[in-house]
Amino acid sequence: MTTNDELHQRATARIPGGVNSPIRAWGAVGGTPYFVERAEGARLWDVEGNEYLDLVQSYGAVIAGHAHPAIVAAVQEAATRGTSYGATTEGEVRIAEAICDRVSSVDKVRLVSSGTEATMSAIRLARGHTGRTKLVKFAGNYHGHGDALLAQSGSALAVFGLPDSVGVTPATVADTLVVPFNEVPTLDEDVAAVILEPVAANMGLVPPADGFLQALRDECDRVGALLIFDEVITGFRLACGGAQEVFGVEADLTTFGKVIGGGLNIGAFGGRGEVMDSMAPAGPVFQAGTLSGNPLATAAGLAALELLDDAAYDAIRHAATRLQGHLAQAFSGAGIDAHVGRVETLVGIHLGADAPATYDDAKTTDEAAFGRFFHEMLSRGVALAPGAYEVLFCGLAHTDDVVDSIGAAARDAAVAIG
Ligand SMILES: *Cc1c(COP(=O)(O)O)cnc(C)c1O
C-alpha cells in the first residue's frame, strides 16, 4: 500500500516543500500531511484508507461538498465537448449573468483563473481607471499572492507596507499602505482603491465592527477612491449576494473565487459597467488569460451556483450554528479560553478569551494549543485546516449527523489538550 510518508518523501524530492501551496505542508501544526485518495460530500479518505470528516472543503471552494453529483455530471458533460478553446463560450456568458444577477453592485464581470488573479487585476483596474497610484489594505487580510498585496503592518499605525516575502521588492509595495482592520483610515486623493475582506477570514474569523463597512464606503466616496471587497471567501458563501448583501454596503469592485468554481480553477472580478469597461479591449487596462473562462470551470461553477438557493444557505447556516455551539461547549467544558465566532455560514476558532477585532488581537490565539487540537481532532477522524488562522467551512454535505460527530470529537479533543 502507498503510505502518506512514502508520498511525502517523493513529493519533497520533486516539489519544493512537497506541496503546491505552503499551508498544505503542515508547518504550523507539525506532522506528515495526509495525501488524499478521494472525497465525497463531507468525507475524505487518504491513501492509507483513513476516513476524515472534512472541514477544509478545499478552503471553501466546494460548498456543495466533495464530488457533488450535479457538479461531477456538469464537468463530465463539458469535458466531452473539449477542455479549452481560446474562444468564448455560452458557459462564460451564463456564469457572468449568474454572478451579476446575484450581486447587486456587479453589472459586468471578467473571469480569470484564481482569486489571486482576480485581486491583482482588480487593483490594476482601480489604478488604471482612477489614474491614481496608492492602494490601502488592512493588516491580516489576505488577497492572494500578487506582489503589491504581499504586505502587512505590525504596527497599529498606518505605515508604508514592508514586503511579506523575499522576492517582493520594497518598491513593489511602496504604494501599498497597510492599516489596522476595523479602523477607518483617513484617505487622500492619491488613493486609487481600498481593498478588504469585508469579513476577515484569513486571520481566524473577524467580523466587521458595527458601521465599519459603511464608514469606509463613505470615506472612499469622500476622496473618490474605489472600494474593493475581496469576496473570494465570502462571495456566494455568507449569502447569495455575499457580504455586501449581509451588511447592506456595496463595493465598487468585487473579487470572487473559491465557491464560484465549484472546485475548479476560477476567479472573477466585477463592478459597475462604467468601471469595468476600462478593461481591455473595451478600455485601456490590459489583462488576459489562455485558460480564462475555462469551459470545465464555468460548467462546475454554474452547477454550484444553481444549487445555492435560499434553502441551501439556510441549511449551511444551520450547520455552522450547530458546529459553533458544539465547539464552544467543547472548549468551555474543558476549561479552555476560546472564542468560537460565526458570521452567517463561516465559523472560526480563536484560542483566547476575547473575540478578536484586529490582526494584533487575532495573533494572540494560542497557536501551540491549536496544533495540539488539530492533531487530537485528526486522530478522531476530523480534518481541520492545518493552521490557527484558517476558518472552518461547512457546506451542503454537513448534515446534523456529520456536525454532531465532529462535536463529539471536539469534546474529547478539547479535554485531551486542556
Ligand atoms: C483564497 C483567497 C484569495 C486567493 O485566491 P486563490 O484562488 O488562492 O489565488 C484571495 N482573497 C481571499 C480573501 C482568499 O481567501
GROMACS .gro file of C-alpha atoms and ligand atoms in nm:
model
  433
    1MET     CA    1   0.000   0.000   0.000
    2THR     CA    2   0.117   0.356  -0.072
    3THR     CA    3   0.165   0.544   0.255
    4ASN     CA    4   0.143   0.912   0.336
    5ASP     CA    5   0.507   0.902   0.447
    6GLU     CA    6   0.627   0.749   0.124
    7LEU     CA    7   0.437   1.001  -0.089
    8HIS     CA    8   0.558   1.283   0.132
    9GLN     CA    9   0.919   1.178   0.070
   10ARG     CA   10   0.866   1.156  -0.305
   11ALA     CA   11   0.684   1.489  -0.302
   12THR     CA   12   0.958   1.672  -0.114
   13ALA     CA   13   1.216   1.537  -0.361
   14ARG     CA   14   1.039   1.689  -0.658
   15ILE     CA   15   0.814   1.971  -0.531
   16PRO     CA   16   0.952   2.248  -0.304
   17GLY     CA   17   0.845   2.158   0.048
   18GLY     CA   18   0.642   1.876  -0.103
   19VAL     CA   19   0.341   2.098  -0.169
   20ASN     CA   20   0.199   2.334  -0.426
   21SER     CA   21   0.061   2.575  -0.165
   22PRO     CA   22   0.260   2.627   0.157
   23ILE     CA   23  -0.011   2.567   0.418
   24ARG     CA   24  -0.052   2.210   0.294
   25ALA     CA   25   0.291   2.122   0.437
   26TRP     CA   26   0.152   2.141   0.793
   27GLY     CA   27   0.439   2.362   0.905
   28ALA     CA   28   0.217   2.530   1.164
   29VAL     CA   29   0.091   2.210   1.326
   30GLY     CA   30   0.372   1.961   1.260
   31GLY     CA   31   0.347   1.605   1.136
   32THR     CA   32   0.321   1.448   0.792
   33PRO     CA   33   0.030   1.566   0.580
   34TYR     CA   34  -0.219   1.313   0.451
   35PHE     CA   35  -0.238   1.254   0.078
   36VAL     CA   36  -0.596   1.249  -0.042
   37GLU     CA   37  -0.716   0.948  -0.238
   38ARG     CA   38  -1.077   1.060  -0.286
   39ALA     CA   39  -1.356   1.254  -0.124
   40GLU     CA   40  -1.733   1.258  -0.123
   41GLY     CA   41  -1.968   1.500   0.049
   42ALA     CA   42  -1.826   1.587   0.391
   43ARG     CA   43  -1.583   1.294   0.392
   44LEU     CA   44  -1.240   1.236   0.254
   45TRP     CA   45  -1.009   0.937   0.250
   46ASP     CA   46  -0.632   0.940   0.243
   47VAL     CA   47  -0.412   0.696   0.052
   48GLU     CA   48  -0.389   0.474   0.363
   49GLY     CA   49  -0.767   0.439   0.376
   50ASN     CA   50  -0.817   0.669   0.678
   51GLU     CA   51  -1.154   0.844   0.667
   52TYR     CA   52  -1.198   1.205   0.782
   53LEU     CA   53  -1.494   1.437   0.827
   54ASP     CA   54  -1.365   1.735   0.636
   55LEU     CA   55  -1.392   2.097   0.746
   56VAL     CA   56  -1.134   2.216   0.493
   57GLN     CA   57  -1.356   2.164   0.189
   58SER     CA   58  -1.081   2.298  -0.036
   59TYR     CA   59  -1.072   2.617   0.173
   60GLY     CA   60  -1.431   2.683   0.085
   61ALA     CA   61  -1.418   2.602  -0.286
   62VAL     CA   62  -1.652   2.303  -0.263
   63ILE     CA   63  -1.954   2.444  -0.083
   64ALA     CA   64  -2.178   2.168  -0.221
   65GLY     CA   65  -1.949   1.904  -0.070
   66HIS     CA   66  -1.690   1.692  -0.249
   67ALA     CA   67  -1.784   1.524  -0.577
   68HIS     CA   68  -2.141   1.653  -0.575
   69PRO     CA   69  -2.325   1.454  -0.845
   70ALA     CA   70  -2.459   1.764  -1.022
   71ILE     CA   71  -2.111   1.916  -1.044
   72VAL     CA   72  -1.944   1.591  -1.149
   73ALA     CA   73  -2.205   1.549  -1.425
   74ALA     CA   74  -2.161   1.908  -1.543
   75VAL     CA   75  -1.782   1.869  -1.565
   76GLN     CA   76  -1.807   1.533  -1.742
   77GLU     CA   77  -2.053   1.668  -1.994
   78ALA     CA   78  -1.840   1.976  -2.059
   79ALA     CA   79  -1.521   1.769  -2.099
   80THR     CA   80  -1.673   1.562  -2.378
   81ARG     CA   81  -1.709   1.884  -2.579
   82GLY     CA   82  -1.345   1.990  -2.532
   83THR     CA   83  -1.148   2.131  -2.243
   84SER     CA   84  -1.037   2.473  -2.372
   85TYR     CA   85  -1.077   2.659  -2.700
   86GLY     CA   86  -0.925   3.005  -2.685
   87ALA     CA   87  -1.264   3.139  -2.792
   88THR     CA   88  -1.569   3.246  -2.595
   89THR     CA   89  -1.842   3.003  -2.488
   90GLU     CA   90  -2.202   3.028  -2.376
   91GLY     CA   91  -2.091   2.895  -2.037
   92GLU     CA   92  -1.891   3.214  -1.977
   93VAL     CA   93  -2.194   3.426  -2.060
   94ARG     CA   94  -2.416   3.219  -1.833
   95ILE     CA   95  -2.188   3.233  -1.529
   96ALA     CA   96  -2.130   3.607  -1.582
   97GLU     CA   97  -2.508   3.655  -1.589
   98ALA     CA   98  -2.549   3.436  -1.281
   99ILE     CA   99  -2.294   3.643  -1.086
  100CYS     CA  100  -2.444   3.978  -1.195
  101ASP     CA  101  -2.798   3.859  -1.115
  102ARG     CA  102  -2.695   3.769  -0.762
  103VAL     CA  103  -2.465   4.055  -0.661
  104SER     CA  104  -2.637   4.388  -0.697
  105SER     CA  105  -2.321   4.602  -0.728
  106VAL     CA  106  -2.189   4.392  -1.017
  107ASP     CA  107  -2.307   4.484  -1.368
  108LYS     CA  108  -2.015   4.335  -1.555
  109VAL     CA  109  -1.760   4.071  -1.464
  110ARG     CA  110  -1.431   3.941  -1.604
  111LEU     CA  111  -1.342   3.576  -1.547
  112VAL     CA  112  -0.987   3.474  -1.451
  113SER     CA  113  -0.836   3.152  -1.317
  114SER     CA  114  -0.780   3.218  -0.946
  115GLY     CA  115  -0.859   3.451  -0.662
  116THR     CA  116  -0.504   3.587  -0.679
  117GLU     CA  117  -0.554   3.688  -1.040
  118ALA     CA  118  -0.887   3.847  -0.953
  119THR     CA  119  -0.740   4.076  -0.686
  120MET     CA  120  -0.429   4.161  -0.891
  121SER     CA  121  -0.645   4.255  -1.186
  122ALA     CA  122  -0.899   4.449  -0.980
  123ILE     CA  123  -0.617   4.661  -0.838
  124ARG     CA  124  -0.471   4.726  -1.180
  125LEU     CA  125  -0.817   4.826  -1.296
  126ALA     CA  126  -0.870   5.057  -0.998
  127ARG     CA  127  -0.538   5.228  -1.062
  128GLY     CA  128  -0.595   5.248  -1.435
  129HIS     CA  129  -0.949   5.374  -1.400
  130THR     CA  130  -0.874   5.641  -1.139
  131GLY     CA  131  -0.527   5.736  -1.265
  132ARG     CA  132  -0.404   5.714  -0.905
  133THR     CA  133  -0.130   5.503  -0.751
  134LYS     CA  134  -0.188   5.429  -0.382
  135LEU     CA  135  -0.356   5.120  -0.252
  136VAL     CA  136  -0.482   5.074   0.104
  137LYS     CA  137  -0.512   4.727   0.254
  138PHE     CA  138  -0.582   4.603   0.605
  139ALA     CA  139  -0.337   4.410   0.821
  140GLY     CA  140  -0.425   4.044   0.837
  141ASN     CA  141  -0.641   4.048   0.525
  142TYR     CA  142  -0.522   3.804   0.260
  143HIS     CA  143  -0.573   3.880  -0.105
  144GLY     CA  144  -0.371   3.609  -0.272
  145HIS     CA  145  -0.002   3.630  -0.352
  146GLY     CA  146   0.021   3.916  -0.601
  147ASP     CA  147   0.332   4.124  -0.528
  148ALA     CA  148   0.158   4.451  -0.443
  149LEU     CA  149  -0.062   4.272  -0.191
  150LEU     CA  150   0.207   4.081  -0.005
  151ALA     CA  151   0.246   4.349   0.258
  152GLN     CA  152   0.116   4.382   0.609
  153SER     CA  153   0.171   4.600   0.911
  154GLY     CA  154   0.292   4.501   1.254
  155SER     CA  155   0.204   4.836   1.395
  156ALA     CA  156  -0.124   4.989   1.493
  157LEU     CA  157  -0.049   5.298   1.286
  158ALA     CA  158  -0.079   5.335   0.914
  159VAL     CA  159   0.264   5.276   0.767
  160PHE     CA  160   0.407   5.208   0.429
  161GLY     CA  161   0.400   4.834   0.385
  162LEU     CA  162   0.702   4.613   0.414
  163PRO     CA  163   0.718   4.307   0.191
  164ASP     CA  164   0.596   3.980   0.344
  165SER     CA  165   0.811   3.767   0.118
  166VAL     CA  166   1.166   3.766  -0.005
  167GLY     CA  167   1.150   3.846  -0.374
  168VAL     CA  168   0.892   4.120  -0.333
  169THR     CA  169   1.089   4.442  -0.361
  170PRO     CA  170   1.022   4.738  -0.132
  171ALA     CA  171   0.946   4.941  -0.445
  172THR     CA  172   0.667   4.699  -0.538
  173VAL     CA  173   0.484   4.756  -0.212
  174ALA     CA  174   0.581   5.121  -0.170
  175ASP     CA  175   0.239   5.226  -0.294
  176THR     CA  176   0.061   4.983  -0.062
  177LEU     CA  177  -0.046   5.132   0.271
  178VAL     CA  178  -0.136   4.886   0.544
  179VAL     CA  179  -0.378   4.991   0.816
  180PRO     CA  180  -0.545   4.810   1.108
  181PHE     CA  181  -0.865   4.620   1.037
  182ASN     CA  182  -1.184   4.766   1.178
  183GLU     CA  183  -1.047   5.122   1.187
  184VAL     CA  184  -1.141   5.364   0.911
  185PRO     CA  185  -0.826   5.527   0.772
  186THR     CA  186  -0.825   5.889   0.660
  187LEU     CA  187  -0.768   5.879   0.285
  188ASP     CA  188  -0.641   6.137   0.040
  189GLU     CA  189  -0.679   6.186  -0.332
  190ASP     CA  190  -0.376   5.974  -0.420
  191VAL     CA  191  -0.565   5.662  -0.315
  192ALA     CA  192  -0.689   5.458  -0.610
  193ALA     CA  193  -0.854   5.189  -0.401
  194VAL     CA  194  -0.912   5.041  -0.062
  195ILE     CA  195  -0.926   4.661  -0.065
  196LEU     CA  196  -1.052   4.446   0.219
  197GLU     CA  197  -1.210   4.122   0.316
  198PRO     CA  198  -1.548   4.254   0.437
  199VAL     CA  199  -1.546   3.968   0.685
  200ALA     CA  200  -1.184   3.880   0.757
  201ALA     CA  201  -1.147   3.505   0.717
  202ASN     CA  202  -0.771   3.461   0.688
  203MET     CA  203  -0.681   3.569   1.044
  204GLY     CA  204  -0.930   3.341   1.203
  205LEU     CA  205  -1.276   3.492   1.168
  206VAL     CA  206  -1.300   3.864   1.237
  207PRO     CA  207  -1.631   4.032   1.158
  208PRO     CA  208  -1.650   4.398   1.063
  209ALA     CA  209  -1.734   4.620   1.361
  210ASP     CA  210  -2.077   4.784   1.355
  211GLY     CA  211  -2.075   5.061   1.098
  212PHE     CA  212  -1.718   4.994   0.982
  213LEU     CA  213  -1.803   4.898   0.622
  214GLN     CA  214  -2.041   5.191   0.574
  215ALA     CA  215  -1.790   5.438   0.723
  216LEU     CA  216  -1.523   5.302   0.489
  217ARG     CA  217  -1.766   5.336   0.197
  218ASP     CA  218  -1.825   5.700   0.295
  219GLU     CA  219  -1.453   5.774   0.329
  220CYS     CA  220  -1.383   5.625  -0.016
  221ASP     CA  221  -1.662   5.838  -0.163
  222ARG     CA  222  -1.523   6.149   0.006
  223VAL     CA  223  -1.192   6.123  -0.185
  224GLY     CA  224  -1.311   5.938  -0.495
  225ALA     CA  225  -1.128   5.613  -0.418
  226LEU     CA  226  -1.274   5.281  -0.527
  227LEU     CA  227  -1.382   5.035  -0.258
  228ILE     CA  228  -1.288   4.677  -0.344
  229PHE     CA  229  -1.448   4.396  -0.149
  230ASP     CA  230  -1.240   4.081  -0.173
  231GLU     CA  231  -1.523   3.829  -0.154
  232VAL     CA  232  -1.311   3.533  -0.266
  233ILE     CA  233  -1.422   3.355   0.052
  234THR     CA  234  -1.742   3.539   0.144
  235GLY     CA  235  -1.891   3.564  -0.205
  236PHE     CA  236  -2.176   3.315  -0.255
  237ARG     CA  237  -2.092   3.174   0.088
  238LEU     CA  238  -2.229   3.413   0.351
  239ALA     CA  239  -2.536   3.462   0.133
  240CYS     CA  240  -2.625   3.465  -0.233
  241GLY     CA  241  -2.517   3.830  -0.257
  242GLY     CA  242  -2.214   3.781  -0.032
  243ALA     CA  243  -2.107   4.014   0.247
  244GLN     CA  244  -2.249   4.312   0.056
  245GLU     CA  245  -2.597   4.168   0.092
  246VAL     CA  246  -2.549   4.072   0.457
  247PHE     CA  247  -2.412   4.412   0.563
  248GLY     CA  248  -2.600   4.629   0.314
  249VAL     CA  249  -2.289   4.809   0.183
  250GLU     CA  250  -2.198   4.798  -0.185
  251ALA     CA  251  -1.847   4.785  -0.325
  252ASP     CA  252  -1.726   4.948  -0.646
  253LEU     CA  253  -1.535   4.634  -0.740
  254THR     CA  254  -1.574   4.284  -0.604
  255THR     CA  255  -1.341   3.986  -0.640
  256PHE     CA  256  -1.459   3.627  -0.638
  257GLY     CA  257  -1.304   3.281  -0.640
  258LYS     CA  258  -1.347   2.960  -0.443
  259VAL     CA  259  -1.727   2.895  -0.445
  260ILE     CA  260  -1.782   3.022  -0.799
  261GLY     CA  261  -1.566   2.746  -0.950
  262GLY     CA  262  -1.740   2.452  -0.785
  263GLY     CA  263  -1.390   2.322  -0.702
  264LEU     CA  264  -1.232   2.407  -1.037
  265ASN     CA  265  -0.991   2.688  -1.120
  266ILE     CA  266  -1.177   3.013  -1.148
  267GLY     CA  267  -1.175   3.367  -1.020
  268ALA     CA  268  -1.365   3.677  -1.122
  269PHE     CA  269  -1.380   4.047  -1.061
  270GLY     CA  270  -1.671   4.273  -1.136
  271GLY     CA  271  -1.842   4.601  -1.069
  272ARG     CA  272  -2.024   4.887  -1.232
  273GLY     CA  273  -2.025   4.880  -1.611
  274GLU     CA  274  -1.856   5.217  -1.636
  275VAL     CA  275  -1.559   5.096  -1.426
  276MET     CA  276  -1.538   4.750  -1.584
  277ASP     CA  277  -1.537   4.900  -1.933
  278SER     CA  278  -1.189   5.035  -1.856
  279MET     CA  279  -1.075   4.674  -1.912
  280ALA     CA  280  -0.920   4.583  -2.249
  281PRO     CA  281  -1.045   4.554  -2.515
  282ALA     CA  282  -1.326   4.794  -2.414
  283GLY     CA  283  -1.074   5.018  -2.238
  284PRO     CA  284  -0.702   5.069  -2.172
  285VAL     CA  285  -0.635   4.835  -1.874
  286PHE     CA  286  -0.473   4.517  -2.002
  287GLN     CA  287  -0.544   4.174  -1.860
  288ALA     CA  288  -0.569   3.835  -2.032
  289GLY     CA  289  -0.558   3.457  -1.981
  290THR     CA  290  -0.521   3.147  -2.200
  291LEU     CA  291  -0.747   2.946  -1.971
  292SER     CA  292  -0.972   3.232  -1.853
  293GLY     CA  293  -1.336   3.130  -1.860
  294ASN     CA  294  -1.238   2.765  -1.896
  295PRO     CA  295  -1.540   2.558  -2.002
  296LEU     CA  296  -1.497   2.293  -1.731
  297ALA     CA  297  -1.466   2.559  -1.463
  298THR     CA  298  -1.768   2.756  -1.582
  299ALA     CA  299  -1.974   2.436  -1.601
  300ALA     CA  300  -1.877   2.337  -1.246
  301GLY     CA  301  -1.928   2.689  -1.116
  302LEU     CA  302  -2.269   2.727  -1.271
  303ALA     CA  303  -2.378   2.390  -1.133
  304ALA     CA  304  -2.263   2.504  -0.788
  305LEU     CA  305  -2.441   2.840  -0.808
  306GLU     CA  306  -2.760   2.668  -0.920
  307LEU     CA  307  -2.756   2.451  -0.607
  308LEU     CA  308  -2.730   2.758  -0.383
  309ASP     CA  309  -3.087   2.868  -0.329
  310ASP     CA  310  -3.230   3.015  -0.008
  311ALA     CA  311  -3.287   2.670   0.139
  312ALA     CA  312  -2.922   2.583   0.075
  313TYR     CA  313  -2.798   2.889   0.265
  314ASP     CA  314  -3.041   2.813   0.549
  315ALA     CA  315  -2.902   2.460   0.567
  316ILE     CA  316  -2.539   2.572   0.570
  317ARG     CA  317  -2.612   2.844   0.828
  318HIS     CA  318  -2.784   2.581   1.042
  319ALA     CA  319  -2.479   2.353   1.016
  320ALA     CA  320  -2.244   2.639   1.103
  321THR     CA  321  -2.456   2.742   1.402
  322ARG     CA  322  -2.465   2.384   1.528
  323LEU     CA  323  -2.089   2.348   1.481
  324GLN     CA  324  -2.026   2.675   1.664
  325GLY     CA  325  -2.237   2.552   1.955
  326HIS     CA  326  -2.055   2.219   1.976
  327LEU     CA  327  -1.711   2.378   1.963
  328ALA     CA  328  -1.792   2.648   2.217
  329GLN     CA  329  -1.926   2.382   2.453
  330ALA     CA  330  -1.625   2.158   2.394
  331PHE     CA  331  -1.376   2.430   2.487
  332SER     CA  332  -1.570   2.564   2.783
  333GLY     CA  333  -1.632   2.209   2.908
  334ALA     CA  334  -1.256   2.152   2.908
  335GLY     CA  335  -1.188   2.486   3.077
  336ILE     CA  336  -1.009   2.630   2.773
  337ASP     CA  337  -1.034   3.001   2.691
  338ALA     CA  338  -1.179   3.015   2.343
  339HIS     CA  339  -1.397   3.238   2.135
  340VAL     CA  340  -1.583   3.046   1.865
  341GLY     CA  341  -1.709   3.308   1.623
  342ARG     CA  342  -1.964   3.277   1.346
  343VAL     CA  343  -2.074   3.507   1.067
  344GLU     CA  344  -2.365   3.350   0.880
  345THR     CA  345  -2.212   3.029   0.740
  346LEU     CA  346  -1.850   3.081   0.848
  347VAL     CA  347  -1.706   2.962   1.180
  348GLY     CA  348  -1.369   3.050   1.334
  349ILE     CA  349  -1.184   2.939   1.645
  350HIS     CA  350  -0.981   3.190   1.846
  351LEU     CA  351  -0.796   3.027   2.135
  352GLY     CA  352  -0.807   3.323   2.370
  353ALA     CA  353  -1.070   3.478   2.592
  354ASP     CA  354  -1.184   3.773   2.381
  355ALA     CA  355  -1.326   3.799   2.032
  356PRO     CA  356  -1.056   3.943   1.802
  357ALA     CA  357  -1.122   4.270   1.617
  358THR     CA  358  -0.781   4.329   1.459
  359TYR     CA  359  -0.483   4.129   1.333
  360ASP     CA  360  -0.297   4.206   1.654
  361ASP     CA  361  -0.587   4.059   1.851
  362ALA     CA  362  -0.607   3.760   1.620
  363LYS     CA  363  -0.237   3.685   1.669
  364THR     CA  364  -0.289   3.634   2.042
  365THR     CA  365  -0.452   3.298   1.966
  366ASP     CA  366  -0.270   3.006   2.127
  367GLU     CA  367  -0.107   2.856   1.817
  368ALA     CA  368   0.056   2.570   2.005
  369ALA     CA  369  -0.276   2.469   2.159
  370PHE     CA  370  -0.436   2.485   1.816
  371GLY     CA  371  -0.169   2.250   1.682
  372ARG     CA  372  -0.247   2.000   1.957
  373PHE     CA  373  -0.622   2.038   1.894
  374PHE     CA  374  -0.567   1.982   1.521
  375HIS     CA  375  -0.390   1.652   1.585
  376GLU     CA  376  -0.638   1.536   1.851
  377MET     CA  377  -0.920   1.605   1.602
  378LEU     CA  378  -0.735   1.429   1.321
  379SER     CA  379  -0.681   1.119   1.533
  380ARG     CA  380  -1.058   1.121   1.594
  381GLY     CA  381  -1.133   1.141   1.223
  382VAL     CA  382  -1.189   1.513   1.175
  383ALA     CA  383  -0.980   1.717   0.932
  384LEU     CA  384  -0.935   2.086   1.016
  385ALA     CA  385  -0.725   2.320   0.808
  386PRO     CA  386  -0.366   2.296   0.940
  387GLY     CA  387  -0.335   2.649   1.076
  388ALA     CA  388  -0.473   2.854   1.364
  389TYR     CA  389  -0.582   3.136   1.129
  390GLU     CA  390  -0.800   2.934   0.894
  391VAL     CA  391  -1.177   2.929   0.922
  392LEU     CA  392  -1.397   2.619   0.927
  393PHE     CA  393  -1.605   2.552   0.618
  394CYS     CA  394  -1.941   2.384   0.641
  395GLY     CA  395  -2.134   2.309   0.325
  396LEU     CA  396  -2.437   2.129   0.190
  397ALA     CA  397  -2.289   1.794   0.295
  398HIS     CA  398  -2.261   1.888   0.663
  399THR     CA  399  -2.577   1.727   0.793
  400ASP     CA  400  -2.668   1.720   1.161
  401ASP     CA  401  -2.515   1.372   1.191
  402VAL     CA  402  -2.185   1.490   1.047
  403VAL     CA  403  -2.176   1.801   1.264
  404ASP     CA  404  -2.270   1.606   1.577
  405SER     CA  405  -1.988   1.359   1.511
  406ILE     CA  406  -1.748   1.650   1.475
  407GLY     CA  407  -1.885   1.790   1.801
  408ALA     CA  408  -1.828   1.461   1.984
  409ALA     CA  409  -1.470   1.451   1.856
  410ALA     CA  410  -1.419   1.813   1.962
  411ARG     CA  411  -1.535   1.744   2.320
  412ASP     CA  412  -1.278   1.465   2.359
  413ALA     CA  413  -1.007   1.657   2.175
  414ALA     CA  414  -1.056   1.964   2.394
  415VAL     CA  415  -1.029   1.753   2.709
  416ALA     CA  416  -0.713   1.594   2.568
  417ILE     CA  417  -0.541   1.930   2.519
  418GLY     CA  418  -0.695   2.104   2.823
  419LIG     C1  419  -0.812   3.235  -0.115
  419LIG     C2  420  -0.817   3.382  -0.119
  419LIG     C3  421  -0.758   3.455  -0.222
  419LIG     C4  422  -0.669   3.392  -0.325
  419LIG     O1  423  -0.738   3.302  -0.407
  419LIG     P1  424  -0.654   3.188  -0.484
  419LIG     O2  425  -0.757   3.122  -0.569
  419LIG     O3  426  -0.597   3.102  -0.377
  419LIG     O4  427  -0.549   3.256  -0.564
  419LIG     C5  428  -0.779   3.590  -0.226
  419LIG     N1  429  -0.854   3.653  -0.132
  419LIG     C6  430  -0.911   3.585  -0.031
  419LIG     C7  431  -0.997   3.658   0.067
  419LIG     C8  432  -0.892   3.448  -0.019
  419LIG     O5  433  -0.944   3.383   0.085
   0.00000   0.00000   0.00000
